XYZ file of C-alpha atoms in Angstrom:
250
model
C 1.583 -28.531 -6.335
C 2.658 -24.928 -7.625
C 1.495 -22.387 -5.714
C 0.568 -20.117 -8.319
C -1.730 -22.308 -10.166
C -3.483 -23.681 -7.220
C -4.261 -20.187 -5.739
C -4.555 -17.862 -9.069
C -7.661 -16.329 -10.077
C -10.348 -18.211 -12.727
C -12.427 -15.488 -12.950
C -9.793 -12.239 -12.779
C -11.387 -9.062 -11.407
C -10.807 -7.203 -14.983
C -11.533 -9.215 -17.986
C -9.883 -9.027 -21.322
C -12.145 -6.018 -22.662
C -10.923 -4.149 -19.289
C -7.574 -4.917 -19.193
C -5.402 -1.826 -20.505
C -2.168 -1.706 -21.725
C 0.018 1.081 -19.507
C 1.980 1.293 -22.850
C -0.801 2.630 -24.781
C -4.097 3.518 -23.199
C -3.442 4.609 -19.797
C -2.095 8.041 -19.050
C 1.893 8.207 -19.829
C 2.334 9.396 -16.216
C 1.816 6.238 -14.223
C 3.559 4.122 -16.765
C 7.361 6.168 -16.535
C 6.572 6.598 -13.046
C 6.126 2.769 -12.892
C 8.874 2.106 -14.913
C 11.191 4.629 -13.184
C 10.672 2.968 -9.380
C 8.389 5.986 -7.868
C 5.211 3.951 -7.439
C 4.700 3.203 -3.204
C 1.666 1.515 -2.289
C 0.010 2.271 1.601
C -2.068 -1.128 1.980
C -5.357 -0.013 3.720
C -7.770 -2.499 3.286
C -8.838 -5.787 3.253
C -11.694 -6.818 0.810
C -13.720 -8.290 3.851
C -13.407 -6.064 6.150
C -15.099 -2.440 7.763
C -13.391 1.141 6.230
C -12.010 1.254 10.150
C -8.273 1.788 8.734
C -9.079 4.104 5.675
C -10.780 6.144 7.901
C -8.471 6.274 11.006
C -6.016 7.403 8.411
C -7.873 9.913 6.319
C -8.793 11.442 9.912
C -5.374 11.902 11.153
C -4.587 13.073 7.288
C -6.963 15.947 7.580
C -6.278 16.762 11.340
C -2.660 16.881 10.709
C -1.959 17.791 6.874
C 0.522 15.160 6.526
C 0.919 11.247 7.570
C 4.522 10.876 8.687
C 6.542 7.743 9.002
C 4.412 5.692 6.860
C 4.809 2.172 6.002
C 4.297 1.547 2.503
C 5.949 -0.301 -0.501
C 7.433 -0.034 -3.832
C 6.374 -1.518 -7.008
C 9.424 -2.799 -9.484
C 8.472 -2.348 -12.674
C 7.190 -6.141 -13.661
C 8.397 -7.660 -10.885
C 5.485 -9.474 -9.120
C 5.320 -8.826 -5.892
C 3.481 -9.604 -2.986
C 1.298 -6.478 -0.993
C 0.004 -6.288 2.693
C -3.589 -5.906 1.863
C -6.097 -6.289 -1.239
C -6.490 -2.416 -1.473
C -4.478 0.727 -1.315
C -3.278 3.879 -2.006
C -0.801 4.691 -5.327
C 1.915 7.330 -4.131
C 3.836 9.096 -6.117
C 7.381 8.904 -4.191
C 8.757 12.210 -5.837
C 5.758 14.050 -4.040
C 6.732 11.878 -0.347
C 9.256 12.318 2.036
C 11.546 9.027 1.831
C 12.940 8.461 5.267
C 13.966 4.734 5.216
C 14.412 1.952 2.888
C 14.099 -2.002 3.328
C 14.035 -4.760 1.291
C 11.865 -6.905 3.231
C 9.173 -6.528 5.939
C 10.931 -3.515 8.596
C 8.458 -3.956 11.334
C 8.487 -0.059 11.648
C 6.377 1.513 14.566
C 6.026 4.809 15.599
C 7.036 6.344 18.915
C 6.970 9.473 21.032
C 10.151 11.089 21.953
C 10.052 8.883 25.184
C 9.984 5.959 22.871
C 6.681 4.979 23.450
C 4.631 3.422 20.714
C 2.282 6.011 18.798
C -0.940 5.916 17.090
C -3.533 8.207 16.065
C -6.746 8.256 18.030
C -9.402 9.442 15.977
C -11.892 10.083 18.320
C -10.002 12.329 20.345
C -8.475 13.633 16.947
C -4.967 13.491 18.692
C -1.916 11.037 19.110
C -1.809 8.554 21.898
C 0.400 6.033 23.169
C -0.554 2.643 22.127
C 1.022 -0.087 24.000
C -0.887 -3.331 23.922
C -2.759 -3.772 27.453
C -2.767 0.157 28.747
C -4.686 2.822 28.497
C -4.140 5.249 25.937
C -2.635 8.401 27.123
C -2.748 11.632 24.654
C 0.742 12.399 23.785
C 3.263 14.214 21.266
C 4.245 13.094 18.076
C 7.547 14.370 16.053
C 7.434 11.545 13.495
C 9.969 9.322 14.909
C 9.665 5.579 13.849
C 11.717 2.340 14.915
C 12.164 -1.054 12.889
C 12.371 -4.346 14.181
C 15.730 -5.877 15.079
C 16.334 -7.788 12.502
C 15.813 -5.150 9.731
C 18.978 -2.716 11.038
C 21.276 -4.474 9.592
C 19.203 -4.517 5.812
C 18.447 -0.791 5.273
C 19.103 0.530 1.505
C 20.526 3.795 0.797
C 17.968 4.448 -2.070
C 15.454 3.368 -3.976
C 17.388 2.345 -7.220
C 18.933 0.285 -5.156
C 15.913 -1.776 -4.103
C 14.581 -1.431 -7.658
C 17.405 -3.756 -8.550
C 17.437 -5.944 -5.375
C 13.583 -6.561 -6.216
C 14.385 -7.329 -10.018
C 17.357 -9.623 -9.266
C 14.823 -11.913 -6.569
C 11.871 -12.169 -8.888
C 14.081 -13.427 -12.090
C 16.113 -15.861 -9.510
C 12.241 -16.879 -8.964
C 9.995 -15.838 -10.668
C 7.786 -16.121 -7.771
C 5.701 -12.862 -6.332
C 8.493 -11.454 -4.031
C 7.802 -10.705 -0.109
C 6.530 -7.326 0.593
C 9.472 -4.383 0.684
C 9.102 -1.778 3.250
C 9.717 1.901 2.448
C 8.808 4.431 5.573
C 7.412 7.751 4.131
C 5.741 10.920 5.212
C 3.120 11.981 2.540
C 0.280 13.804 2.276
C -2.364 14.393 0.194
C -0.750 15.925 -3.067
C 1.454 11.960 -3.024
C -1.984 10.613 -3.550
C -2.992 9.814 -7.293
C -4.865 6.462 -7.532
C -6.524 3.376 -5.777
C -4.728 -0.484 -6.578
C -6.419 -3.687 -5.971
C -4.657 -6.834 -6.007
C -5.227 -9.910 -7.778
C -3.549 -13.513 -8.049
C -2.762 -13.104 -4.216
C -1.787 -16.441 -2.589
C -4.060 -17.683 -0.703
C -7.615 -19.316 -1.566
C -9.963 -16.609 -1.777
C -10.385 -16.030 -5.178
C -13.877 -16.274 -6.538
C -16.978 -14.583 -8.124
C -17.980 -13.690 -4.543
C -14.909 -12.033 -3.687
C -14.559 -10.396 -6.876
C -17.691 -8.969 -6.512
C -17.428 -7.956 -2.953
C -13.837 -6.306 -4.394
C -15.392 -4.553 -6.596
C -18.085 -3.460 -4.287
C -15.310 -2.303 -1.539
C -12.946 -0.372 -4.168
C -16.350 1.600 -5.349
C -16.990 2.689 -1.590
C -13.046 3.738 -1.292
C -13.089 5.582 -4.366
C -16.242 7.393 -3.565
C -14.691 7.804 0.585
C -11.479 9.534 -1.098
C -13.486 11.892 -3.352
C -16.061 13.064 -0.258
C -13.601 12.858 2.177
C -9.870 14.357 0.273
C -11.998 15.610 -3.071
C -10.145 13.249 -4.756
C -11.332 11.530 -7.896
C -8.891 8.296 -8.290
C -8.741 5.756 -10.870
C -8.067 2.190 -10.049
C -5.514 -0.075 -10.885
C -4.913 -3.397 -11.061
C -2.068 -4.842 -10.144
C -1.171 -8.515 -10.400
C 0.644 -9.748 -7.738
C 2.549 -12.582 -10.302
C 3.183 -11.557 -13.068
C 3.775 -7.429 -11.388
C 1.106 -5.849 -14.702
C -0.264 -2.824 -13.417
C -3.745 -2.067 -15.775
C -6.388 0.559 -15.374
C -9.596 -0.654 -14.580
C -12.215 1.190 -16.621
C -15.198 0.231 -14.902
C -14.916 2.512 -12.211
């Protein structure tokens, strides 16, 4: 059985009188950035599941002023891909810090300049070390980052390049490719919209989840604009076919 049709969506999250063409209706921004390679995605939430992760990071956004050495990935312009989580942030890589580029999953982690894993603590509104088992001791964070072994050997020089690598996989395919993994610092000003996912492969996808979608992105977008003053539209993206559409009903 094909994947795709055994585990795409019968009743999509936008229907036909919501679904916008980026060549005409939506703003002309998103589209050439889209089109150019500077769309990242950070992957912060799961449709059934608490705001725990949107809010540890919006904490240690406002604490800090910046979120460095963040794992994130890039969108090739209608080349479907497949994304970490059903919601996220839309970056605008021009306005991040680029400090590392993979073409798969990187495993990056952050760590301390003793090389201890990092994470921020939000109740204590500080870094700690976070190394499974321990306790977590308040420490000092520079932005340093590791990847996993494997992904060394794999780093791209830029993103052009993975613009084409991505490209070249999905035609050989034409199958959503694995998640890429570009490590960023950004900050607020990269922020300038919300993406939901939809046709993701697995069998979830249902009125029920729609609606609790729905439901979730709603509570994000009003989170951002409380929380950053933000007011972000929401997009689409298909994780097949790699459309990107503005969802109106927001």
């Amino acid at each position: 059985m094909n994947p795709i049709s055994a585990f795409s969506y019968n009743n999509p999250l936008i229907n036909s009188a919501e679904h916008i063409s980026l060549d005409s209706a939506t703003p002309v921004c998103i589209d050439q950035l889209y089109r150019q390679g500077k769309i990242l995605v950070k992957m912060i939430s799961n449709t059934y599941e608490p705001h725990d992760r949107l809010d540890n990071e919006l904490s240690e956004l406002l604490s800090v002023g910046i979120i460095r050495s963040a794992s994130t990935s890039l969108l090739a312009y209608q080349a479907g891909s497949k994304l970490f989580r059903d919601i996220g942030l839309i970056l605008n890589s021009d306005k991040c810090n680029i400090q590392d580029i993979f073409p798969s999953d990187a495993g990056s982690f952050r760590v301390n300049p003793d090389g201890d894993r990092v994470a921020w603590n939000s109740i204590k509104k500080t870094f700690c070390t976070s190394v499974f088992g321990k306790p977590q001791i308040e420490t000092e964070y520079q932005g340093d980052f590791r990847v996993g072994e494997h992904a060394k050997k794999l780093k791209i020089k830029d993103s052009s390049e993975l613009v084409t690598y991505l490209k070249s996989k999905y035609q050989e395919t034409s199958f959503p490719i694995p998640w890429n993994e570009v490590v960023v610092d950004y900050n607020k000003e990269s922020i300038f919209g919300l993406i939901a996912t939809q046709n993701v492969l697995y069998p979830l996808n249902s009125e029920e989840r729609n609606a609790k979608t729905i439901h979730h992105l709603q509570e994000i977008k009003e989170i951002m604009r409380s929380r950053l003053q933000l007011d972000l539209p929401i997009y689409i993206y298909d994780c097949i076919t790699g459309s990107l559409s503005a969802w109106t009903n927001a």
